Amino acid sequence: MNAYEKLKATRKSNRPTSNLYIQEIFDSPLELHGDRKFGDDLAIVAGVGFLGKYPVTFIGTEKGKPDLQDRMARNFGCPKPDGYRKALRLMKQAEKFHRPVICFVDTQGAFAGADAEERGQGQAIAESIMEMMGLRTPVISIVIGEGGSGGALALASANKVFILENAVYSVISAEGCASILWKDASPENVAKAADCLHITAQDMKKLGVAETVIAEDFDNFSNMCANMKNKLIEAIEELSELSEEDLLEQRYRRFRKFGVFDEEKKGFFHKK
């Protein structure tokens, strides 16, 4: 599949959402609610559970079941500020109790409505990114569908990022990019933008934005989740060997190496 075909695949209504992964991967998952400031945004699911023998905090953007009522209740997976503040509240709780944080990313971006702006959408995203960069506990994020713009990065400022083989991750939606560059978000221009943006999982691995590409096998979803669970446990064991200072330094260095420009080759490359 090309980039545009993968983008469309991430938006299929029957694609597994965060809730399904959480139920398969974690033992005794307990969802927690509310940001303690405004309300409970259903576009973010978050709580605590066990990953093997490890107690962890899980956070995910949730598009909802494939029916209109649930999708609307969850803003089609586009969180509002109270969703990001709920996520941040649980991240800080995880830090306090030394629990690793596992994030599932599947969103076209943060909710763009007037009420979200009134409640400080930009600040909520910025605060989430800032706090995640300084979180003194291992953080692992998995892009399970569409990782769009700052709405995705707010849950992906992690020590390690996994991505499913047909998932996408982008600084802007292909439609938004096409509207800016060509003033026309026709399917042809959206396809061209998706290709130019290098949004595929394979691009992310090549550029160092993601460490691991995970094979998709939705027909054998339980086996696929078992494989993902093993990879998460391995990552937690690896990161748990680091001191808090080394953990922060690893996360900092991971992001600092992105986007290095080679003057001679006139292109970006991944600095190892």
XYZ file of C-alpha atoms in Angstrom:
272
model
C 0.000 0.000 0.000
C 1.128 3.539 -0.672
C 0.945 6.310 1.949
C -2.569 7.424 1.021
C -3.906 3.882 1.085
C -2.405 3.360 4.535
C -3.931 6.638 5.711
C -7.371 5.474 4.569
C -6.816 2.096 6.221
C -6.200 3.751 9.607
C -9.616 5.408 9.368
C -11.635 2.264 8.688
C -14.417 1.867 11.225
C -13.560 -1.774 11.961
C -9.922 -1.092 12.865
C -9.211 -1.997 16.531
C -9.164 1.001 18.867
C -7.258 1.625 22.106
C -9.885 -0.004 24.331
C -9.506 -3.328 22.533
C -5.722 -3.299 22.937
C -6.040 -2.367 26.611
C -8.423 -5.258 27.315
C -6.161 -7.750 25.493
C -2.747 -6.627 26.743
C -3.293 -5.699 30.400
C -4.454 -7.842 33.293
C -7.165 -6.372 35.550
C -7.330 -2.999 33.764
C -9.135 -0.336 35.816
C -10.219 2.819 33.984
C -9.980 6.099 35.894
C -11.906 9.239 35.010
C -11.777 13.019 35.117
C -9.163 15.742 35.054
C -10.164 17.153 38.492
C -10.653 20.554 36.845
C -13.495 20.430 34.319
C -14.792 17.018 33.347
C -14.135 13.621 31.809
C -13.238 13.547 28.117
C -14.190 10.167 26.671
C -11.735 10.647 23.780
C -9.033 9.678 26.303
C -9.185 6.342 28.128
C -6.747 5.984 31.003
C -6.201 3.876 34.064
C -4.017 1.277 35.751
C -3.411 -2.415 35.214
C -0.766 -5.116 35.115
C 1.550 -5.850 32.210
C 2.773 -9.268 33.226
C 4.209 -8.694 36.690
C 4.579 -4.932 36.192
C 1.939 -2.470 37.437
C 1.547 0.200 34.738
C -0.520 3.215 33.796
C -2.211 3.053 30.402
C -3.459 6.027 28.381
C -5.014 5.977 24.927
C -6.904 8.101 22.454
C -10.180 6.319 21.805
C -12.272 6.738 18.650
C -15.072 4.563 19.990
C -17.066 1.583 18.789
C -18.031 1.557 15.092
C -21.380 3.254 15.647
C -22.212 6.937 15.310
C -23.438 7.465 18.869
C -20.271 6.222 20.540
C -18.012 7.919 17.979
C -19.738 11.262 18.639
C -19.504 10.796 22.421
C -15.750 10.358 22.019
C -15.289 13.206 19.496
C -14.099 10.597 16.981
C -10.907 10.249 19.004
C -10.052 13.975 19.026
C -9.366 14.947 22.660
C -10.289 18.226 24.315
C -8.138 19.962 26.954
C -9.774 18.031 29.792
C -8.726 14.804 28.070
C -5.082 15.818 27.948
C -5.257 17.043 31.543
C -6.741 13.707 32.613
C -3.850 11.977 30.855
C -1.325 14.270 32.530
C -2.902 13.704 35.948
C -2.423 9.971 35.581
C 1.116 10.386 34.233
C 2.077 12.340 37.355
C 0.387 9.699 39.492
C 2.407 7.020 37.670
C 5.598 8.951 38.366
C 4.725 9.151 42.069
C 4.264 5.383 42.333
C 7.079 4.505 39.898
C 4.754 2.904 37.346
C 5.746 2.835 33.648
C 3.367 4.679 31.316
C 2.041 2.997 28.146
C 0.288 5.256 25.622
C -1.816 4.228 22.628
C -2.043 6.869 19.903
C -4.891 6.909 17.392
C -6.165 10.390 16.560
C -6.469 12.737 13.612
C -5.507 15.506 16.033
C -6.807 17.445 18.992
C -10.412 18.670 18.918
C -10.589 21.985 17.058
C -13.885 23.345 18.418
C -14.423 26.733 20.036
C -15.046 25.209 23.481
C -11.685 23.438 23.363
C -9.926 26.696 22.499
C -11.757 28.502 25.316
C -10.456 25.941 27.794
C -6.854 26.215 26.593
C -6.296 23.475 24.020
C -2.847 24.669 22.953
C -1.674 25.070 26.534
C -2.944 21.608 27.479
C -1.001 19.997 24.621
C 2.147 22.005 25.338
C 1.964 21.177 29.023
C 1.537 17.479 28.271
C 4.612 17.442 26.008
C 6.684 19.428 28.516
C 5.728 17.237 31.472
C 6.241 14.001 29.527
C 9.772 15.042 28.647
C 10.560 15.360 32.354
C 8.596 12.359 33.609
C 10.801 10.267 35.908
C 9.401 6.910 34.869
C 9.634 4.894 31.627
C 7.237 6.021 28.880
C 6.416 3.911 25.815
C 3.988 5.023 23.107
C 2.407 2.912 20.376
C 0.867 4.437 17.250
C -1.941 1.976 16.543
C -3.716 3.923 13.788
C -3.468 7.575 12.885
C -0.981 9.764 14.721
C -1.942 13.301 13.788
C -0.133 16.531 14.689
C 0.304 17.825 18.256
C -2.749 15.889 19.332
C -0.685 12.728 18.870
C 2.630 14.120 20.094
C 0.964 15.036 23.391
C 0.954 11.299 24.137
C 4.104 10.334 22.257
C 6.943 12.225 23.951
C 8.315 8.898 25.049
C 11.501 6.910 25.623
C 10.437 4.487 22.889
C 7.802 4.641 20.156
C 6.319 1.573 18.482
C 4.134 1.819 15.387
C 1.924 -0.706 13.608
C 3.031 -1.531 10.075
C 0.103 0.224 8.379
C -0.268 3.073 10.863
C 0.738 6.643 10.011
C 2.359 9.481 11.978
C 2.438 13.050 10.732
C 2.981 16.671 11.765
C -0.228 17.661 9.941
C -3.102 15.838 8.321
C -2.690 15.141 4.614
C -5.887 17.126 4.013
C -4.521 20.110 5.916
C -1.230 19.930 4.058
C -2.991 19.799 0.682
C -5.170 22.785 1.633
C -2.103 24.838 2.552
C 0.114 23.896 -0.385
C -2.405 23.667 -3.208
C -5.529 25.337 -1.772
C -7.385 22.174 -2.719
C -7.956 19.054 -0.614
C -9.069 16.871 -3.503
C -8.235 13.142 -3.206
C -5.445 13.562 -5.751
C -3.789 16.344 -3.760
C -4.331 14.561 -0.453
C -2.590 11.485 -1.891
C 0.274 13.679 -3.103
C 0.558 15.338 0.320
C 0.562 11.976 2.120
C 3.468 10.861 -0.046
C 5.402 14.112 0.494
C 4.925 14.024 4.261
C 6.561 10.573 4.634
C 3.900 9.424 7.083
C 4.222 5.633 6.922
C 5.553 3.344 9.627
C 8.466 2.426 7.395
C 9.340 6.124 7.019
C 9.159 6.559 10.802
C 11.562 3.659 11.347
C 13.954 4.968 8.689
C 13.948 8.470 10.195
C 14.337 7.184 13.756
C 10.990 8.580 14.890
C 9.882 5.061 15.838
C 12.101 2.282 17.162
C 9.947 -0.702 16.273
C 7.422 -1.540 13.543
C 4.891 -4.139 14.701
C 3.234 -6.472 12.212
C -0.544 -6.300 11.918
C -2.659 -9.448 12.090
C -6.202 -8.427 12.978
C -7.540 -11.864 12.045
C -5.446 -13.225 14.927
C -5.784 -10.212 17.191
C -5.038 -12.064 20.431
C -1.739 -13.387 19.044
C -0.870 -9.943 17.706
C -1.496 -8.407 21.139
C 0.531 -11.136 22.829
C 3.469 -10.216 20.597
C 2.975 -6.549 21.409
C 2.808 -7.374 25.112
C 6.147 -9.188 24.952
C 7.767 -6.232 23.198
C 6.397 -3.856 25.843
C 7.717 -6.025 28.674
C 11.150 -6.183 27.033
C 11.176 -2.386 26.643
C 10.139 -1.836 30.265
C 12.849 -4.183 31.522
C 15.433 -2.377 29.396
C 14.352 1.101 30.520
C 13.990 0.066 34.170
C 17.722 -0.621 34.307
C 18.397 3.106 33.779
C 18.605 5.576 36.622
C 16.058 8.400 36.640
C 18.656 10.826 35.312
C 19.751 8.455 32.559
C 16.102 7.843 31.659
C 15.532 11.576 31.189
C 18.761 11.946 29.248
C 17.842 9.056 26.930
C 14.464 10.678 26.197
C 16.090 14.061 25.616
C 18.744 12.660 23.255
C 16.117 10.699 21.361
C 14.315 13.888 20.367
C 17.424 16.010 19.831
C 18.639 13.758 17.024
C 15.505 14.293 14.898
C 15.596 16.486 11.806
C 19.342 16.877 11.275
C 19.927 18.547 7.886
C 22.805 17.532 5.623
C 23.965 20.612 3.667
C 25.862 18.574 1.076
C 23.073 16.099 0.386
C 20.402 18.783 0.853
C 18.227 16.526 2.923
C 17.328 15.378 6.412
C 18.779 12.284 7.958
C 18.562 10.368 11.193
C 21.539 11.084 13.442
C 22.431 7.833 15.200
